[in-house]
Amino acid sequence: MALTRETVVRNLWASSALFVTAALIAFVGVRSDAGVRVGWMLYFAGWLPPLAALAMCAARKESPGVGGVFAVVLLSAFGLLFWLNHA
């Protein structure tokens, strides 16, 4: 199966779920100051792949579609929850 640009963009959009899951495990599972720092690093790193996908879509003047909405809503919602839990 050939690796197309569309497949790469879809995986970039979906990768935000993996970063949020890893951050949640770091926040809840580790329960230490180091775990909280790692959780925030993972959360903020989760914004990089969707931003790269957005740049790829903008370069080709395409709509991000449902994947873009999913990534932004997921990261925003969990960012708010993480902030409320660790503020």
Coordinates of N, CA and C in Angstrom, one line a residue:
M1 N 0.8 -1.2 0.0 CA 0.0 0.0 0.0 C 0.9 1.2 0.0
A2 N 0.6 2.1 -0.9 CA 1.4 3.3 -1.0 C 1.1 4.3 0.1
L3 N 2.1 5.0 0.6 CA 1.9 6.0 1.6 C 1.6 7.4 0.9
T4 N 0.3 7.8 0.9 CA -0.1 9.0 0.2 C -0.1 10.2 1.2
R5 N -0.2 11.3 0.6 CA -0.2 12.6 1.4 C -1.5 12.6 2.3
E6 N -2.6 12.0 1.7 CA -3.9 12.0 2.5 C -3.7 11.1 3.7
T7 N -3.0 10.0 3.6 CA -2.8 9.1 4.7 C -2.0 9.7 5.8
V8 N -0.9 10.4 5.4 CA -0.1 11.1 6.3 C -0.9 12.2 7.1
V9 N -1.7 13.0 6.4 CA -2.5 14.0 7.0 C -3.5 13.4 8.0
R10 N -4.1 12.3 7.6 CA -5.1 11.7 8.5 C -4.4 11.2 9.8
N11 N -3.2 10.6 9.6 CA -2.5 10.1 10.8 C -2.0 11.3 11.7
L12 N -1.7 12.4 11.1 CA -1.3 13.6 11.8 C -2.5 14.1 12.7
W13 N -3.6 14.1 12.0 CA -4.8 14.6 12.8 C -5.1 13.6 13.9
A14 N -5.1 12.3 13.7 CA -5.4 11.4 14.7 C -4.4 11.2 15.8
S15 N -3.2 11.6 15.6 CA -2.1 11.4 16.6 C -2.4 12.3 17.8
S16 N -3.2 13.3 17.8 CA -3.5 14.1 19.0 C -4.1 13.2 20.1
A17 N -4.9 12.2 19.7 CA -5.5 11.2 20.6 C -4.4 10.5 21.4
L18 N -3.4 10.1 20.7 CA -2.3 9.4 21.4 C -1.6 10.2 22.4
F19 N -1.3 11.5 22.0 CA -0.6 12.4 22.9 C -1.5 12.7 24.2
V20 N -2.8 12.9 24.0 CA -3.7 13.1 25.1 C -3.8 11.9 26.0
T21 N -3.8 10.7 25.4 CA -3.8 9.5 26.2 C -2.5 9.4 27.1
A22 N -1.4 9.6 26.4 CA -0.1 9.5 27.2 C -0.1 10.6 28.3
A23 N -0.6 11.8 28.0 CA -0.6 12.9 29.0 C -1.5 12.5 30.2
L24 N -2.6 11.9 29.9 CA -3.6 11.5 30.9 C -2.9 10.4 31.8
I25 N -2.2 9.5 31.2 CA -1.5 8.5 32.0 C -0.4 9.1 32.9
A26 N 0.3 10.0 32.3 CA 1.3 10.7 33.1 C 0.7 11.5 34.3
F27 N -0.4 12.2 34.0 CA -1.0 13.0 35.1 C -1.6 12.1 36.2
V28 N -2.4 11.1 35.8 CA -3.2 10.2 36.7 C -2.3 9.1 37.2
G29 N -1.6 8.4 36.4 CA -0.9 7.2 36.8 C 0.4 7.5 37.6
V30 N 1.1 8.5 37.3 CA 2.4 8.7 38.0 C 2.2 9.5 39.3
R31 N 1.4 10.5 39.3 CA 1.1 11.3 40.5 C 2.3 11.8 41.3
S32 N 3.2 12.5 40.5 CA 4.3 13.2 41.1 C 4.5 14.5 40.4
D33 N 5.4 15.3 40.9 CA 5.7 16.5 40.2 C 6.4 16.2 38.8
A34 N 7.2 15.2 38.7 CA 7.8 14.8 37.4 C 6.7 14.4 36.5
G35 N 5.7 13.6 37.0 CA 4.6 13.1 36.1 C 3.8 14.3 35.6
V36 N 3.6 15.3 36.4 CA 2.8 16.5 35.9 C 3.6 17.2 34.9
R37 N 4.9 17.4 35.0 CA 5.7 18.0 34.0 C 5.7 17.3 32.7
V38 N 5.9 15.9 32.8 CA 5.9 15.1 31.6 C 4.5 15.2 30.9
G39 N 3.4 15.2 31.8 CA 2.1 15.3 31.2 C 1.9 16.5 30.4
W40 N 2.3 17.7 31.0 CA 2.2 18.9 30.2 C 3.1 18.9 29.0
M41 N 4.2 18.3 29.0 CA 5.1 18.3 27.8 C 4.4 17.4 26.7
L42 N 3.8 16.3 27.1 CA 3.1 15.5 26.2 C 1.9 16.2 25.6
Y43 N 1.2 16.9 26.4 CA 0.0 17.6 26.0 C 0.4 18.6 24.9
F44 N 1.4 19.5 25.3 CA 1.8 20.5 24.3 C 2.5 19.9 23.1
A45 N 3.2 18.8 23.2 CA 3.7 18.1 22.0 C 2.6 17.6 21.1
G46 N 1.5 17.3 21.7 CA 0.3 16.8 20.9 C -0.2 17.9 20.0
W47 N 0.1 19.1 20.2 CA -0.4 20.2 19.2 C 0.5 20.2 18.0
L48 N 1.7 19.7 18.0 CA 2.6 19.8 16.9 C 2.1 19.1 15.6
P49 N 1.7 17.8 15.7 CA 1.2 17.1 14.5 C 0.0 17.7 13.9
P50 N -1.0 18.1 14.6 CA -2.2 18.8 14.0 C -1.8 20.2 13.4
L51 N -0.8 20.9 14.0 CA -0.4 22.1 13.3 C 0.4 21.8 12.0
A52 N 1.1 20.8 12.0 CA 1.8 20.4 10.8 C 0.8 20.0 9.7
A53 N -0.3 19.3 10.1 CA -1.3 18.9 9.1 C -2.1 20.1 8.6
L54 N -2.3 21.1 9.5 CA -3.0 22.3 9.1 C -2.1 23.1 8.1
A55 N -0.8 23.1 8.4 CA 0.1 23.8 7.4 C 0.1 23.1 6.1
M56 N 0.0 21.7 6.1 CA 0.0 21.0 4.8 C -1.3 21.3 4.1
C57 N -2.4 21.4 4.8 CA -3.7 21.7 4.2 C -3.7 23.1 3.7
A58 N -3.1 24.0 4.4 CA -3.1 25.4 4.0 C -2.2 25.6 2.8
A59 N -1.1 24.9 2.7 CA -0.3 25.0 1.5 C -1.0 24.5 0.3
R60 N -1.9 23.6 0.4 CA -2.6 23.1 -0.8 C -4.0 23.7 -0.9
K61 N -4.3 24.7 0.0 CA -5.6 25.4 0.0 C -6.7 24.4 0.1
E62 N -6.6 23.4 1.0 CA -7.6 22.4 1.3 C -8.3 22.7 2.6
S63 N -9.5 22.2 2.8 CA -10.1 22.2 4.1 C -9.6 21.1 5.0
P64 N -9.4 21.4 6.3 CA -8.9 20.4 7.2 C -9.9 19.3 7.4
G65 N -11.2 19.5 7.3 CA -12.2 18.5 7.4 C -12.5 18.1 8.8
V66 N -13.1 17.0 9.0 CA -13.5 16.5 10.3 C -12.3 16.2 11.2
G67 N -11.2 15.7 10.6 CA -10.0 15.4 11.3 C -9.4 16.6 12.1
G68 N -9.5 17.7 11.4 CA -9.0 19.0 12.0 C -9.9 19.4 13.2
V69 N -11.2 19.3 13.0 CA -12.1 19.6 14.1 C -11.9 18.7 15.2
F70 N -11.8 17.4 15.0 CA -11.5 16.4 16.0 C -10.3 16.7 16.8
A71 N -9.2 17.0 16.1 CA -7.9 17.2 16.8 C -8.0 18.5 17.7
V72 N -8.6 19.6 17.2 CA -8.6 20.8 17.9 C -9.6 20.7 19.1
V73 N -10.7 20.1 18.9 CA -11.7 19.9 20.0 C -11.1 19.0 21.1
L74 N -10.5 17.9 20.7 CA -9.9 17.0 21.7 C -8.8 17.6 22.5
L75 N -7.9 18.3 21.8 CA -6.8 18.9 22.6 C -7.3 20.1 23.4
S76 N -8.3 20.9 22.9 CA -8.8 22.0 23.7 C -9.6 21.5 24.9
A77 N -10.4 20.5 24.8 CA -11.2 20.0 25.9 C -10.3 19.3 26.9
F78 N -9.4 18.5 26.5 CA -8.5 17.9 27.5 C -7.5 18.9 28.1
G79 N -7.1 19.9 27.4 CA -6.3 20.9 27.9 C -7.0 21.7 29.1
L80 N -8.3 22.0 28.8 CA -9.1 22.6 29.9 C -9.2 21.7 31.1
L81 N -9.5 20.4 30.9 CA -9.6 19.5 32.0 C -8.3 19.3 32.8
F82 N -7.2 19.2 32.0 CA -5.9 19.1 32.7 C -5.6 20.3 33.5
W83 N -5.9 21.5 32.9 CA -5.6 22.7 33.6 C -6.5 22.8 34.9
L84 N -7.8 22.5 34.8 CA -8.6 22.6 36.0 C -8.2 21.6 37.0
N85 N -7.7 20.4 36.6 CA -7.2 19.4 37.6 C -5.9 19.8 38.2
H86 N -5.1 20.5 37.6 CA -3.7 20.8 38.1 C -3.4 22.3 38.3
A87 N -4.4 23.1 38.4 CA -4.2 24.5 38.6 C -4.1 24.8 40.1

